[in-house]
Backbone as CSV, one residue per row, in Angstrom:
resi,resn,N_x,N_y,N_z,CA_x,CA_y,CA_z,C_x,C_y,C_z
1,MET,-172.636,-111.935,-40.728,-173.820,-112.086,-39.880,-173.474,-112.846,-38.610
2,GLN,-174.076,-112.436,-37.515,-173.926,-113.166,-36.265,-174.532,-114.562,-36.425
3,VAL,-173.840,-115.578,-35.922,-174.321,-116.953,-35.975,-174.457,-117.467,-34.543
4,ILE,-175.646,-117.963,-34.218,-175.934,-118.451,-32.870,-176.538,-119.841,-32.957
5,GLY,-175.971,-120.780,-32.205,-176.544,-122.105,-32.069,-177.121,-122.283,-30.682
6,LEU,-178.222,-123.001,-30.583,-178.849,-123.278,-29.289,-178.951,-124.773,-29.082
7,CYS,-178.442,-125.234,-27.943,-178.513,-126.644,-27.565,-179.195,-126.743,-26.207
8,ARG,-180.250,-127.498,-26.114,-180.937,-127.739,-24.839,-180.337,-128.995,-24.214
9,PHE,-179.670,-128.836,-23.082,-179.060,-129.979,-22.415,-179.918,-130.360,-21.204
10,SER,-180.844,-131.285,-21.445,-181.732,-131.792,-20.390,-182.445,-130.648,-19.660
11,TYR,-182.863,-129.641,-20.426,-183.605,-128.521,-19.835,-185.050,-128.940,-19.575
12,PRO,-185.542,-128.792,-18.339,-186.900,-129.245,-17.996,-187.975,-128.248,-18.415
13,ALA,-188.166,-128.117,-19.702,-189.126,-127.154,-20.234,-190.557,-127.587,-19.978
14,GLU,-191.441,-126.626,-20.062,-192.878,-126.916,-20.087,-193.250,-127.090,-21.557
15,GLY,-193.478,-128.332,-21.969,-193.689,-128.622,-23.377,-192.354,-128.819,-24.069
16,GLY,-192.403,-129.091,-25.379,-191.185,-129.276,-26.141,-190.697,-130.709,-26.195
17,PHE,-191.381,-131.623,-25.484,-191.032,-133.040,-25.527,-192.105,-133.793,-26.306
18,GLN,-191.692,-134.793,-27.079,-192.656,-135.598,-27.807,-193.432,-136.521,-26.870
19,VAL,-192.817,-136.851,-25.747,-193.488,-137.637,-24.715,-193.381,-136.867,-23.412
20,GLU,-194.503,-136.536,-22.791,-194.490,-135.779,-21.553,-194.458,-136.717,-20.352
21,TYR,-193.976,-136.186,-19.222,-193.790,-137.010,-18.036,-194.458,-136.379,-16.815
22,GLY,-195.740,-136.095,-16.921,-196.473,-135.583,-15.783,-196.023,-134.195,-15.393
23,GLY,-195.872,-133.971,-14.080,-195.494,-132.667,-13.583,-194.006,-132.424,-13.617
24,LEU,-193.598,-131.298,-13.031,-192.199,-130.888,-13.072,-191.289,-131.923,-12.414
25,LYS,-191.674,-132.438,-11.266,-190.815,-133.405,-10.575,-190.602,-134.654,-11.414
26,GLU,-191.667,-135.170,-12.014,-191.540,-136.357,-12.852,-190.646,-136.078,-14.061
27,ARG,-190.772,-134.888,-14.626,-189.959,-134.516,-15.788,-188.489,-134.426,-15.398
28,GLN,-188.200,-133.798,-14.263,-186.816,-133.689,-13.813,-186.246,-135.049,-13.430
29,ASP,-187.058,-135.883,-12.781,-186.590,-137.217,-12.415,-186.187,-138.003,-13.658
30,TYR,-186.965,-137.872,-14.718,-186.634,-138.561,-15.965,-185.375,-137.976,-16.593
31,LEU,-185.314,-136.648,-16.719,-184.190,-136.006,-17.394,-182.866,-136.237,-16.669
32,TYR,-182.914,-136.263,-15.341,-181.690,-136.374,-14.563,-181.430,-137.792,-14.056
33,SER,-182.167,-138.759,-14.534,-181.929,-140.140,-14.107,-180.516,-140.543,-14.528
34,PRO,-179.802,-141.289,-13.686,-178.382,-141.580,-13.956,-178.129,-142.220,-15.320
35,ALA,-178.926,-143.203,-15.715,-178.679,-143.885,-16.985,-178.860,-142.932,-18.155
36,ARG,-179.915,-142.115,-18.109,-180.168,-141.201,-19.219,-179.104,-140.111,-19.291
37,ILE,-178.802,-139.471,-18.160,-177.867,-138.351,-18.197,-176.470,-138.816,-18.574
38,GLU,-176.103,-140.037,-18.187,-174.804,-140.571,-18.579,-174.726,-140.733,-20.088
39,GLU,-175.802,-141.215,-20.689,-175.833,-141.366,-22.146,-175.744,-140.013,-22.832
40,ARG,-176.425,-139.004,-22.271,-176.365,-137.670,-22.877,-174.945,-137.117,-22.807
41,PHE,-174.277,-137.290,-21.673,-172.908,-136.795,-21.552,-171.965,-137.509,-22.520
42,ARG,-172.123,-138.818,-22.652,-171.266,-139.567,-23.572,-171.394,-139.039,-24.995
43,GLN,-172.637,-138.875,-25.444,-172.825,-138.430,-26.829,-172.467,-136.957,-26.990
44,PHE,-172.707,-136.157,-25.964,-172.331,-134.748,-26.022,-170.814,-134.627,-26.221
45,GLU,-170.054,-135.448,-25.484,-168.600,-135.397,-25.557,-168.057,-135.959,-26.863
46,THR,-168.583,-137.094,-27.305,-167.972,-137.798,-28.437,-168.579,-137.447,-29.787
47,ILE,-169.850,-137.034,-29.817,-170.544,-136.764,-31.078,-170.761,-135.269,-31.295
48,CYS,-171.339,-134.600,-30.319,-171.752,-133.201,-30.489,-170.576,-132.227,-30.529
49,LEU,-169.711,-132.281,-29.523,-168.724,-131.227,-29.351,-167.561,-131.228,-30.358
50,PRO,-167.041,-132.387,-30.794,-165.841,-132.343,-31.629,-165.963,-131.477,-32.879
51,GLY,-167.039,-131.632,-33.642,-167.200,-130.856,-34.861,-167.401,-129.380,-34.608
52,LEU,-168.087,-129.043,-33.517,-168.295,-127.636,-33.180,-166.981,-126.972,-32.784
53,LYS,-166.178,-127.692,-32.033,-164.888,-127.136,-31.615,-163.928,-126.964,-32.787
54,ALA,-164.141,-127.732,-33.859,-163.213,-127.727,-34.999,-163.744,-126.938,-36.188
55,GLN,-164.715,-126.066,-35.993,-165.298,-125.333,-37.110,-164.255,-124.528,-37.881
56,THR,-164.312,-124.608,-39.207,-163.398,-123.840,-40.050,-163.679,-122.344,-39.969
57,ASP,-164.908,-121.972,-39.624,-165.264,-120.587,-39.326,-165.621,-120.536,-37.842
58,PRO,-164.725,-120.041,-36.992,-164.950,-120.069,-35.548,-165.783,-118.912,-35.012
59,ASP,-166.293,-118.069,-35.901,-167.030,-116.877,-35.471,-168.508,-117.218,-35.277
60,PHE,-168.810,-117.833,-34.140,-170.194,-118.161,-33.810,-170.314,-118.284,-32.301
61,LEU,-171.549,-118.317,-31.824,-171.843,-118.469,-30.407,-172.677,-119.730,-30.222
62,PHE,-172.328,-120.537,-29.230,-173.036,-121.782,-28.969,-173.600,-121.732,-27.554
63,LEU,-174.919,-121.610,-27.456,-175.611,-121.492,-26.177,-176.080,-122.871,-25.717
64,VAL,-175.735,-123.235,-24.501,-176.149,-124.520,-23.929,-177.151,-124.224,-22.820
65,LEU,-178.408,-124.496,-23.084,-179.493,-124.189,-22.154,-179.701,-125.336,-21.177
66,VAL,-179.573,-125.038,-19.895,-179.788,-126.034,-18.843,-180.798,-125.493,-17.839
67,GLY,-181.315,-126.390,-17.029,-182.199,-125.977,-15.961,-181.412,-125.525,-14.745
68,GLU,-181.945,-124.567,-14.005,-181.316,-124.165,-12.754,-181.286,-125.325,-11.762
69,SER,-182.128,-126.327,-12.008,-182.202,-127.492,-11.135,-181.195,-128.580,-11.505
70,LEU,-180.376,-128.363,-12.539,-179.394,-129.371,-12.922,-178.497,-129.668,-11.726
71,PRO,-178.456,-130.912,-11.273,-177.639,-131.238,-10.093,-176.198,-130.790,-10.250
72,ALA,-175.614,-130.331,-9.148,-174.267,-129.751,-9.176,-173.219,-130.652,-9.831
73,PRO,-173.191,-131.960,-9.553,-172.172,-132.796,-10.211,-172.292,-132.783,-11.732
74,TYR,-173.536,-132.731,-12.240,-173.733,-132.680,-13.688,-173.333,-131.320,-14.243
75,ALA,-173.680,-130.252,-13.502,-173.300,-128.904,-13.949,-171.783,-128.765,-14.008
76,GLU,-171.082,-129.334,-13.027,-169.622,-129.268,-13.017,-169.033,-130.083,-14.161
77,ARG,-169.613,-131.228,-14.428,-169.129,-132.060,-15.535,-169.326,-131.354,-16.870
78,LEU,-170.463,-130.717,-17.032,-170.739,-129.975,-18.263,-169.737,-128.837,-18.438
79,THR,-169.467,-128.117,-17.370,-168.508,-127.021,-17.420,-167.128,-127.522,-17.839
80,ARG,-166.714,-128.668,-17.309,-165.409,-129.226,-17.666,-165.353,-129.596,-19.146
81,LEU,-166.441,-130.160,-19.669,-166.463,-130.547,-21.076,-166.351,-129.338,-22.009
82,LEU,-166.810,-128.185,-21.538,-166.815,-126.988,-22.377,-165.578,-126.115,-22.170
83,GLU,-164.675,-126.542,-21.292,-163.447,-125.773,-21.094,-162.648,-125.719,-22.399
84,GLY,-162.176,-124.534,-22.737,-161.416,-124.353,-23.968,-162.263,-124.153,-25.208
85,PHE,-163.563,-124.266,-25.072,-164.487,-124.047,-26.191,-165.015,-122.619,-26.055
86,ALA,-164.281,-121.679,-26.629,-164.531,-120.259,-26.386,-165.913,-119.805,-26.843
87,GLN,-166.476,-120.492,-27.829,-167.771,-120.066,-28.370,-168.956,-120.508,-27.494
88,ALA,-168.708,-121.394,-26.543,-169.790,-121.972,-25.745,-170.122,-121.109,-24.538
89,ARG,-171.388,-121.047,-24.249,-171.870,-120.310,-23.081,-173.022,-121.097,-22.452
90,ILE,-172.904,-121.453,-21.186,-173.980,-122.143,-20.471,-174.982,-121.112,-19.974
91,VAL,-176.256,-121.352,-20.265,-177.336,-120.468,-19.827,-178.287,-121.286,-18.965
92,ALA,-178.407,-120.946,-17.697,-179.287,-121.673,-16.769,-180.585,-120.898,-16.586
93,ARG,-181.690,-121.596,-16.741,-183.013,-120.980,-16.603,-183.930,-121.866,-15.756
94,PRO,-184.894,-121.244,-15.050,-185.917,-122.043,-14.368,-186.859,-122.639,-15.401
95,PRO,-187.658,-123.623,-15.021,-188.614,-124.193,-15.978,-189.550,-123.117,-16.517
96,GLY,-189.879,-123.235,-17.789,-190.781,-122.281,-18.412,-191.268,-122.820,-19.731
97,PRO,-192.202,-122.129,-20.393,-192.711,-122.586,-21.692,-191.573,-122.746,-22.689
98,HIS,-191.510,-123.895,-23.320,-190.368,-124.264,-24.153,-190.029,-123.214,-25.197
99,ARG,-190.958,-122.884,-26.060,-190.652,-121.974,-27.170,-190.316,-120.573,-26.656
100,LYS,-191.019,-120.118,-25.645,-190.789,-118.770,-25.114,-189.403,-118.660,-24.488
101,VAL,-189.015,-119.666,-23.709,-187.693,-119.623,-23.066,-186.587,-119.651,-24.116
102,CYS,-186.701,-120.563,-25.080,-185.671,-120.660,-26.123,-185.576,-119.381,-26.935
103,GLN,-186.715,-118.792,-27.263,-186.725,-117.525,-27.994,-185.997,-116.443,-27.200
104,ASP,-186.278,-116.364,-25.921,-185.671,-115.332,-25.090,-184.164,-115.530,-24.962
105,VAL,-183.727,-116.780,-24.821,-182.296,-117.061,-24.694,-181.550,-116.629,-25.956
106,ILE,-182.107,-116.952,-27.119,-181.463,-116.553,-28.376,-181.454,-115.039,-28.534
107,ASN,-182.586,-114.397,-28.280,-182.675,-112.959,-28.505,-181.812,-112.153,-27.542
108,ARG,-181.618,-112.652,-26.333,-180.729,-111.962,-25.391,-179.266,-112.044,-25.831
109,ALA,-178.950,-113.058,-26.642,-177.567,-113.240,-27.087,-177.279,-112.530,-28.409
110,ARG,-178.297,-112.091,-29.109,-178.088,-111.510,-30.434,-178.211,-110.000,-30.404
111,ASP,-177.713,-109.371,-31.456,-177.902,-107.948,-31.687,-179.140,-107.815,-32.565
112,LEU,-180.250,-107.406,-31.967,-181.517,-107.346,-32.695,-181.538,-106.258,-33.760
113,ASP,-180.537,-105.399,-33.753,-180.460,-104.366,-34.790,-179.768,-104.877,-36.049
114,GLN,-179.303,-106.122,-36.030,-178.596,-106.704,-37.158,-179.235,-108.051,-37.525
115,PRO,-179.121,-108.487,-38.792,-179.606,-109.822,-39.155,-178.773,-110.888,-38.449
116,CYS,-179.335,-112.083,-38.382,-178.716,-113.134,-37.589,-179.014,-114.495,-38.206
117,LEU,-178.053,-115.393,-38.120,-178.250,-116.794,-38.490,-178.334,-117.623,-37.215
118,GLN,-179.351,-118.473,-37.119,-179.580,-119.264,-35.914,-179.722,-120.737,-36.286
119,PHE,-179.101,-121.606,-35.503,-179.313,-123.034,-35.725,-179.626,-123.735,-34.408
120,ARG,-180.451,-124.749,-34.501,-180.795,-125.571,-33.340,-179.909,-126.804,-33.369
121,HIS,-179.601,-127.323,-32.188,-178.667,-128.436,-32.145,-178.943,-129.283,-30.914
122,ASP,-179.203,-130.570,-31.116,-179.412,-131.466,-29.989,-178.073,-131.935,-29.435
123,ASP,-178.067,-132.331,-28.173,-176.806,-132.680,-27.510,-176.230,-134.020,-27.953
124,ASP,-176.962,-134.759,-28.797,-176.438,-136.028,-29.312,-176.254,-136.007,-30.824
125,ASP,-176.282,-134.825,-31.424,-176.108,-134.675,-32.861,-174.790,-133.968,-33.163
126,ALA,-174.400,-133.987,-34.440,-173.162,-133.337,-34.863,-173.374,-132.618,-36.179
127,VAL,-172.532,-131.618,-36.420,-172.481,-130.968,-37.732,-171.054,-131.085,-38.265
128,ALA,-170.932,-130.985,-39.577,-169.624,-131.029,-40.211,-168.780,-129.845,-39.751
129,VAL,-167.468,-130.000,-39.813,-166.576,-128.929,-39.361,-166.697,-127.689,-40.241
130,THR,-167.285,-127.832,-41.411,-167.472,-126.693,-42.322,-168.851,-126.056,-42.197
131,TYR,-169.631,-126.475,-41.196,-171.045,-126.064,-41.161,-171.212,-124.545,-41.096
132,VAL,-170.577,-123.882,-40.150,-170.759,-122.434,-40.014,-170.287,-121.718,-41.281
133,GLU,-169.167,-122.161,-41.830,-168.666,-121.574,-43.080,-169.677,-121.747,-44.211
134,ARG,-170.222,-122.956,-44.346,-171.198,-123.221,-45.405,-172.496,-122.461,-45.155
135,LEU,-172.880,-122.319,-43.900,-174.104,-121.588,-43.572,-173.979,-120.126,-43.968
136,ARG,-172.866,-119.519,-43.623,-172.648,-118.125,-44.027,-172.595,-118.001,-45.552
137,GLY,-171.977,-118.975,-46.208,-171.901,-118.943,-47.665,-173.266,-119.032,-48.313
138,ALA,-174.132,-119.899,-47.779,-175.485,-120.026,-48.322,-176.264,-118.733,-48.138
139,ALA,-176.099,-118.107,-46.981,-176.796,-116.840,-46.734,-176.322,-115.759,-47.701
140,GLN,-175.025,-115.718,-47.972,-174.483,-114.721,-48.891,-174.960,-114.981,-50.313
141,SER,-175.032,-116.252,-50.705,-175.462,-116.600,-52.052,-176.915,-116.225,-52.302
142,CYS,-177.723,-116.227,-51.253,-179.153,-115.933,-51.383,-179.492,-114.611,-50.693
143,LYS,-178.582,-113.684,-50.786,-178.709,-112.413,-50.068,-180.025,-111.703,-50.360
144,GLY,-180.416,-111.684,-51.626,-181.662,-111.000,-51.989,-182.875,-111.629,-51.333
145,LEU,-182.939,-112.969,-51.314,-184.055,-113.659,-50.680,-184.118,-113.334,-49.199
146,LEU,-182.969,-113.340,-48.542,-182.939,-113.056,-47.108,-183.363,-111.623,-46.817
147,GLU,-182.920,-110.680,-47.651,-183.243,-109.278,-47.405,-184.722,-108.976,-47.607
148,ASN,-185.396,-109.773,-48.423,-186.802,-109.523,-48.735,-187.775,-110.334,-47.873
149,ASN,-187.244,-111.098,-46.903,-188.102,-111.908,-46.039,-187.592,-111.835,-44.605
150,GLY,-188.522,-111.743,-43.677,-188.127,-111.655,-42.275,-187.412,-112.891,-41.792
151,LEU,-187.865,-114.060,-42.268,-187.276,-115.333,-41.879,-187.094,-116.204,-43.115
152,VAL,-185.973,-116.876,-43.204,-185.704,-117.829,-44.276,-184.993,-119.035,-43.669
153,ALA,-185.464,-120.242,-43.972,-184.826,-121.454,-43.469,-183.730,-121.910,-44.427
154,ILE,-182.628,-122.382,-43.858,-181.519,-122.936,-44.638,-181.278,-124.344,-44.127
155,ASP,-181.548,-125.337,-44.975,-181.563,-126.733,-44.559,-180.503,-127.542,-45.296
156,PHE,-179.516,-128.032,-44.565,-178.561,-128.991,-45.113,-179.099,-130.380,-44.780
157,ASN,-179.662,-131.052,-45.767,-180.490,-132.221,-45.458,-179.828,-133.573,-45.720
158,ARG,-178.536,-133.577,-46.029,-177.835,-134.844,-46.245,-176.852,-135.086,-45.102
159,GLY,-176.866,-136.301,-44.564,-175.957,-136.618,-43.479,-175.987,-138.089,-43.138
160,TYR,-175.893,-138.386,-41.853,-175.870,-139.764,-41.366,-176.726,-139.907,-40.116
161,ILE,-177.200,-141.116,-39.895,-177.687,-141.538,-38.591,-176.593,-142.416,-37.998
162,ALA,-176.249,-142.205,-36.744,-175.144,-142.957,-36.159,-175.433,-143.308,-34.706
163,ARG,-174.884,-144.438,-34.303,-174.997,-144.876,-32.918,-173.600,-145.204,-32.391
164,PRO,-173.142,-144.506,-31.339,-171.845,-144.806,-30.744,-171.981,-145.875,-29.662
165,ASP,-170.933,-146.679,-29.507,-170.906,-147.665,-28.437,-169.456,-148.069,-28.178
166,ALA,-169.258,-149.052,-27.334,-167.910,-149.454,-26.945,-167.112,-150.032,-28.106
167,GLN,-167.789,-150.394,-29.191,-167.092,-150.912,-30.371,-166.766,-149.826,-31.389
168,GLY,-167.270,-148.632,-31.173,-167.013,-147.535,-32.098,-168.282,-146.896,-32.595
169,LEU,-168.494,-146.941,-33.912,-169.629,-146.260,-34.531,-170.336,-147.177,-35.519
170,ALA,-171.654,-147.202,-35.425,-172.490,-147.811,-36.446,-173.263,-146.680,-37.106
171,ALA,-173.294,-146.653,-38.436,-173.892,-145.493,-39.109,-174.318,-145.839,-40.523
172,GLU,-175.253,-145.056,-41.037,-175.652,-145.173,-42.434,-176.057,-143.811,-42.959
173,PRO,-175.906,-143.571,-44.271,-176.281,-142.288,-44.863,-177.773,-142.021,-44.724
174,ASN,-178.094,-140.728,-44.704,-179.488,-140.318,-44.549,-179.723,-139.028,-45.317
175,LEU,-180.893,-138.906,-45.913,-181.318,-137.644,-46.514,-182.756,-137.401,-46.084
176,THR,-182.936,-136.447,-45.177,-184.261,-136.124,-44.655,-184.411,-134.610,-44.577
177,PRO,-185.356,-134.025,-45.316,-185.566,-132.582,-45.238,-186.050,-132.157,-43.848
178,PHE,-185.540,-131.035,-43.381,-185.985,-130.412,-42.129,-185.912,-131.396,-40.959
179,TYR,-184.797,-132.069,-40.875,-184.591,-133.109,-39.868,-184.368,-132.518,-38.475
180,GLY,-183.927,-131.249,-38.435,-183.712,-130.607,-37.149,-182.250,-130.444,-36.791
181,VAL,-181.354,-131.057,-37.563,-179.914,-130.895,-37.348,-179.308,-130.352,-38.633
182,ALA,-178.323,-129.447,-38.510,-177.777,-128.694,-39.652,-178.870,-127.869,-40.327
183,LEU,-179.846,-127.488,-39.540,-180.983,-126.683,-40.004,-180.890,-125.312,-39.336
184,ALA,-181.011,-124.262,-40.128,-180.859,-122.904,-39.605,-181.974,-122.006,-40.110
185,VAL,-182.080,-120.856,-39.468,-182.997,-119.810,-39.900,-182.233,-118.497,-39.942
186,ALA,-182.411,-117.758,-41.020,-181.883,-116.404,-41.122,-182.986,-115.442,-40.701
187,ALA,-182.718,-114.643,-39.683,-183.701,-113.673,-39.175,-183.191,-112.264,-39.454
188,GLN,-184.039,-111.453,-40.056,-183.664,-110.081,-40.342,-183.658,-109.233,-39.068
189,ALA,-183.033,-108.079,-39.143,-182.969,-107.166,-38.006,-184.379,-106.866,-37.498
190,GLY,-184.536,-106.898,-36.191,-185.814,-106.576,-35.566,-186.793,-107.720,-35.480
191,VAL,-186.537,-108.829,-36.153,-187.441,-109.983,-36.101,-187.157,-110.763,-34.824
192,ARG,-188.145,-110.843,-33.964,-187.943,-111.482,-32.660,-188.255,-112.977,-32.691
193,GLN,-188.992,-113.436,-33.690,-189.195,-114.874,-33.805,-187.861,-115.547,-34.106
194,THR,-187.695,-116.763,-33.588,-186.441,-117.483,-33.758,-186.718,-118.860,-34.357
195,ILE,-185.650,-119.586,-34.624,-185.794,-120.944,-35.139,-186.562,-121.828,-34.174
196,MET,-186.519,-121.498,-32.879,-187.175,-122.325,-31.873,-188.656,-122.011,-31.719
197,ASN,-189.163,-121.038,-32.486,-190.596,-120.751,-32.460,-191.394,-121.669,-33.376
198,PHE,-190.711,-122.558,-34.096,-191.377,-123.400,-35.084,-190.924,-124.850,-34.925
199,GLY,-191.831,-125.780,-35.195,-191.433,-127.166,-35.292,-190.492,-127.326,-36.477
200,HIS,-189.369,-128.012,-36.280,-188.358,-128.065,-37.336,-188.879,-128.689,-38.625
201,ASN,-189.784,-129.673,-38.504,-190.280,-130.342,-39.714,-191.411,-129.579,-40.391
202,ARG,-191.727,-128.383,-39.879,-192.803,-127.583,-40.476,-192.316,-126.191,-40.887
203,LEU,-191.032,-125.969,-40.883,-190.518,-124.641,-41.213,-190.945,-124.187,-42.601
204,ASN,-191.014,-125.136,-43.541,-191.363,-124.760,-44.917,-192.808,-124.311,-45.056
205,GLN,-193.607,-124.448,-44.010,-194.983,-123.964,-44.045,-195.088,-122.496,-43.640
206,PHE,-193.987,-121.938,-43.142,-194.048,-120.588,-42.586,-193.081,-119.604,-43.228
207,MET,-192.146,-120.087,-44.050,-191.138,-119.181,-44.597,-190.514,-119.805,-45.842
208,PRO,-189.882,-118.992,-46.676,-189.122,-119.563,-47.797,-187.989,-120.440,-47.259
209,THR,-187.593,-121.410,-48.048,-186.552,-122.333,-47.592,-185.485,-122.527,-48.669
210,ILE,-184.273,-122.766,-48.222,-183.148,-123.080,-49.088,-182.660,-124.468,-48.698
211,SER,-182.574,-125.385,-49.656,-182.119,-126.741,-49.379,-180.758,-126.979,-50.010
212,GLN,-179.851,-127.573,-49.240,-178.518,-127.920,-49.710,-178.351,-129.430,-49.555
213,THR,-178.050,-130.122,-50.654,-177.958,-131.584,-50.606,-176.627,-132.118,-51.123
214,ASP,-175.674,-131.235,-51.374,-174.466,-131.640,-52.105,-173.506,-132.492,-51.292
215,SER,-173.486,-132.350,-49.979,-172.510,-133.099,-49.183,-173.064,-133.353,-47.791
216,PRO,-172.595,-134.401,-47.108,-173.086,-134.689,-45.759,-172.688,-133.587,-44.791
217,MET,-173.651,-133.117,-44.041,-173.412,-131.987,-43.150,-173.815,-132.279,-41.714
218,TYR,-174.375,-133.455,-41.434,-174.809,-133.732,-40.060,-174.665,-135.207,-39.719
219,VAL,-174.671,-135.446,-38.410,-174.835,-136.782,-37.844,-175.993,-136.699,-36.856
220,ARG,-176.999,-137.483,-37.106,-178.124,-137.557,-36.182,-177.852,-138.706,-35.214
221,GLY,-177.598,-138.358,-33.951,-177.282,-139.368,-32.956,-178.470,-140.254,-32.646
222,HIS,-178.203,-141.533,-32.503,-179.260,-142.502,-32.210,-178.925,-143.201,-30.898
223,ASN,-179.876,-143.186,-29.967,-179.678,-143.891,-28.700,-181.035,-144.204,-28.080
224,ASP,-181.028,-144.996,-27.053,-182.273,-145.435,-26.437,-183.002,-144.323,-25.718
225,HIS,-182.310,-143.193,-25.472,-182.929,-142.107,-24.720,-183.326,-140.929,-25.600
226,ASN,-183.272,-141.080,-26.939,-183.834,-140.041,-27.805,-185.278,-139.781,-27.397
227,ASP,-185.660,-138.513,-27.368,-187.040,-138.180,-27.009,-188.032,-138.915,-27.900
228,SER,-187.771,-138.928,-29.206,-188.698,-139.563,-30.149,-188.767,-141.071,-29.960
229,ARG,-187.738,-141.661,-29.352,-187.704,-143.114,-29.195,-188.474,-143.581,-27.967
230,GLN,-189.038,-142.656,-27.201,-189.814,-143.055,-26.037,-191.242,-143.457,-26.408
231,LYS,-191.624,-143.196,-27.655,-192.952,-143.608,-28.108,-192.985,-145.127,-28.299
232,LYS,-194.091,-145.740,-27.928,-194.178,-147.193,-27.916,-194.074,-147.811,-29.304
233,HIS,-194.517,-147.100,-30.342,-194.550,-147.689,-31.683,-193.221,-147.567,-32.419
234,VAL,-192.242,-146.838,-31.844,-190.972,-146.616,-32.536,-190.124,-147.876,-32.457
235,LYS,-189.669,-148.344,-33.621,-188.872,-149.567,-33.684,-187.377,-149.232,-33.715
236,PRO,-186.529,-150.105,-33.199,-185.079,-149.865,-33.251,-184.589,-149.773,-34.692
237,ILE,-183.552,-148.974,-34.898,-182.927,-148.839,-36.206,-181.648,-149.663,-36.207
238,GLU,-181.547,-150.586,-37.146,-180.332,-151.392,-37.277,-179.342,-150.639,-38.167
239,LEU,-178.157,-150.355,-37.636,-177.158,-149.587,-38.358,-175.908,-150.437,-38.579
240,PRO,-175.336,-150.382,-39.778,-174.108,-151.153,-40.045,-172.899,-150.540,-39.352
241,ARG,-171.970,-151.403,-38.966,-170.746,-150.955,-38.308,-169.830,-150.270,-39.326
242,LEU,-169.274,-149.117,-38.953,-168.319,-148.445,-39.834,-167.010,-149.216,-39.891
243,ASN,-166.456,-149.340,-41.086,-165.126,-149.921,-41.224,-164.079,-148.820,-41.052
244,ALA,-162.816,-149.148,-41.259,-161.739,-148.178,-41.058,-161.905,-146.959,-41.971
245,ALA,-162.310,-147.193,-43.218,-162.501,-146.077,-44.147,-163.647,-145.183,-43.688
246,GLY,-164.725,-145.798,-43.192,-165.853,-145.021,-42.694,-165.480,-144.207,-41.469
247,GLU,-164.686,-144.803,-40.580,-164.233,-144.074,-39.397,-163.349,-142.896,-39.793
248,ALA,-162.490,-143.101,-40.780,-161.632,-142.012,-41.251,-162.469,-140.878,-41.846
249,LYS,-163.543,-141.230,-42.534,-164.428,-140.218,-43.120,-165.111,-139.402,-42.033
250,PHE,-165.548,-140.054,-40.970,-166.187,-139.339,-39.865,-165.189,-138.395,-39.184
251,ARG,-163.941,-138.830,-39.061,-162.932,-137.943,-38.473,-162.708,-136.725,-39.356
252,ARG,-162.662,-136.932,-40.656,-162.375,-135.838,-41.589,-163.540,-134.852,-41.678
253,ILE,-164.747,-135.353,-41.765,-165.904,-134.473,-41.995,-166.452,-133.886,-40.700
254,PHE,-166.501,-134.701,-39.644,-167.178,-134.284,-38.412,-166.250,-134.161,-37.206
255,ALA,-164.970,-134.507,-37.364,-164.009,-134.534,-36.250,-164.415,-135.538,-35.181
256,ILE,-165.246,-136.500,-35.536,-165.654,-137.557,-34.610,-164.636,-138.694,-34.700
257,ASP,-164.003,-138.997,-33.580,-162.931,-139.982,-33.530,-163.473,-141.281,-32.924
258,ALA,-163.521,-142.337,-33.726,-164.064,-143.612,-33.245,-163.248,-144.170,-32.083
259,ASP,-161.952,-143.900,-32.046,-161.135,-144.351,-30.915,-161.563,-143.644,-29.630
260,HIS,-161.863,-142.361,-29.740,-162.378,-141.618,-28.578,-163.713,-142.181,-28.131
261,VAL,-164.572,-142.505,-29.098,-165.871,-143.104,-28.780,-165.668,-144.409,-28.016
262,ARG,-164.788,-145.257,-28.513,-164.537,-146.540,-27.852,-164.007,-146.346,-26.429
263,GLN,-163.136,-145.370,-26.270,-162.572,-145.103,-24.943,-163.642,-144.640,-23.965
264,VAL,-164.457,-143.668,-24.375,-165.482,-143.118,-23.483,-166.534,-144.169,-23.128
265,TYR,-166.943,-144.943,-24.112,-167.984,-145.936,-23.863,-167.463,-147.179,-23.141
266,SER,-166.177,-147.396,-23.173,-165.601,-148.527,-22.451,-165.293,-148.184,-21.004
267,ASN,-165.052,-146.898,-20.727,-164.648,-146.482,-19.389,-165.793,-146.077,-18.501
268,THR,-167.016,-146.027,-19.028,-168.141,-145.564,-18.213,-169.240,-146.618,-18.179
């Protein structure tokens, strides 16, 4: 099955944010503010990309959705980060309704005459290097369920919350159903709805779901610029510092290198 991931990199959508920022100009000013965009680039480089580049099953497509208004220096930096990542494709779009734009981007990249596996991915999150392989395996194991339903969610719900900084990584285990990372949807041939047509935490209200809890499959990035953290009532999460064994585990499972994290966060 074709596997497609979609990552929105500071795309100025109409809707799709937990906290809105007035009109288009205010939204773009927030998304492209130097402090915020620098944090997104740091986590994109050190957390998001390593595991995707190291997938044990390299047969997938990774779409990076950006706004046509993304300033040229940022667009060039993004292009450099994706050099050598053959599965990645930057897709630039003007502002538009969030779900409609994301649906169109995915459907233009897929063969609608064939079934497809789709996953959503934030630019500060990570998946295990075995994610695509495990996703295809889960779909094959539940072949009958997928064939009898237009859409089926596949949720790997065990992972970590982590915060990178100049000292390395602070992280703790997490198990949250439908968290939005390492979460996929299997769409049958001809089904135009995509994973982005539904709120990730409500997928089980609209389709059958498959849950996998046997091993950690994601890292949910934590930083001050998370969309959900802009709400006034959200409290900071205190995370323990990873020791050498924990850092080695992150390298093995997610290809996240704490030394690389320290270098990037110390140099910028």
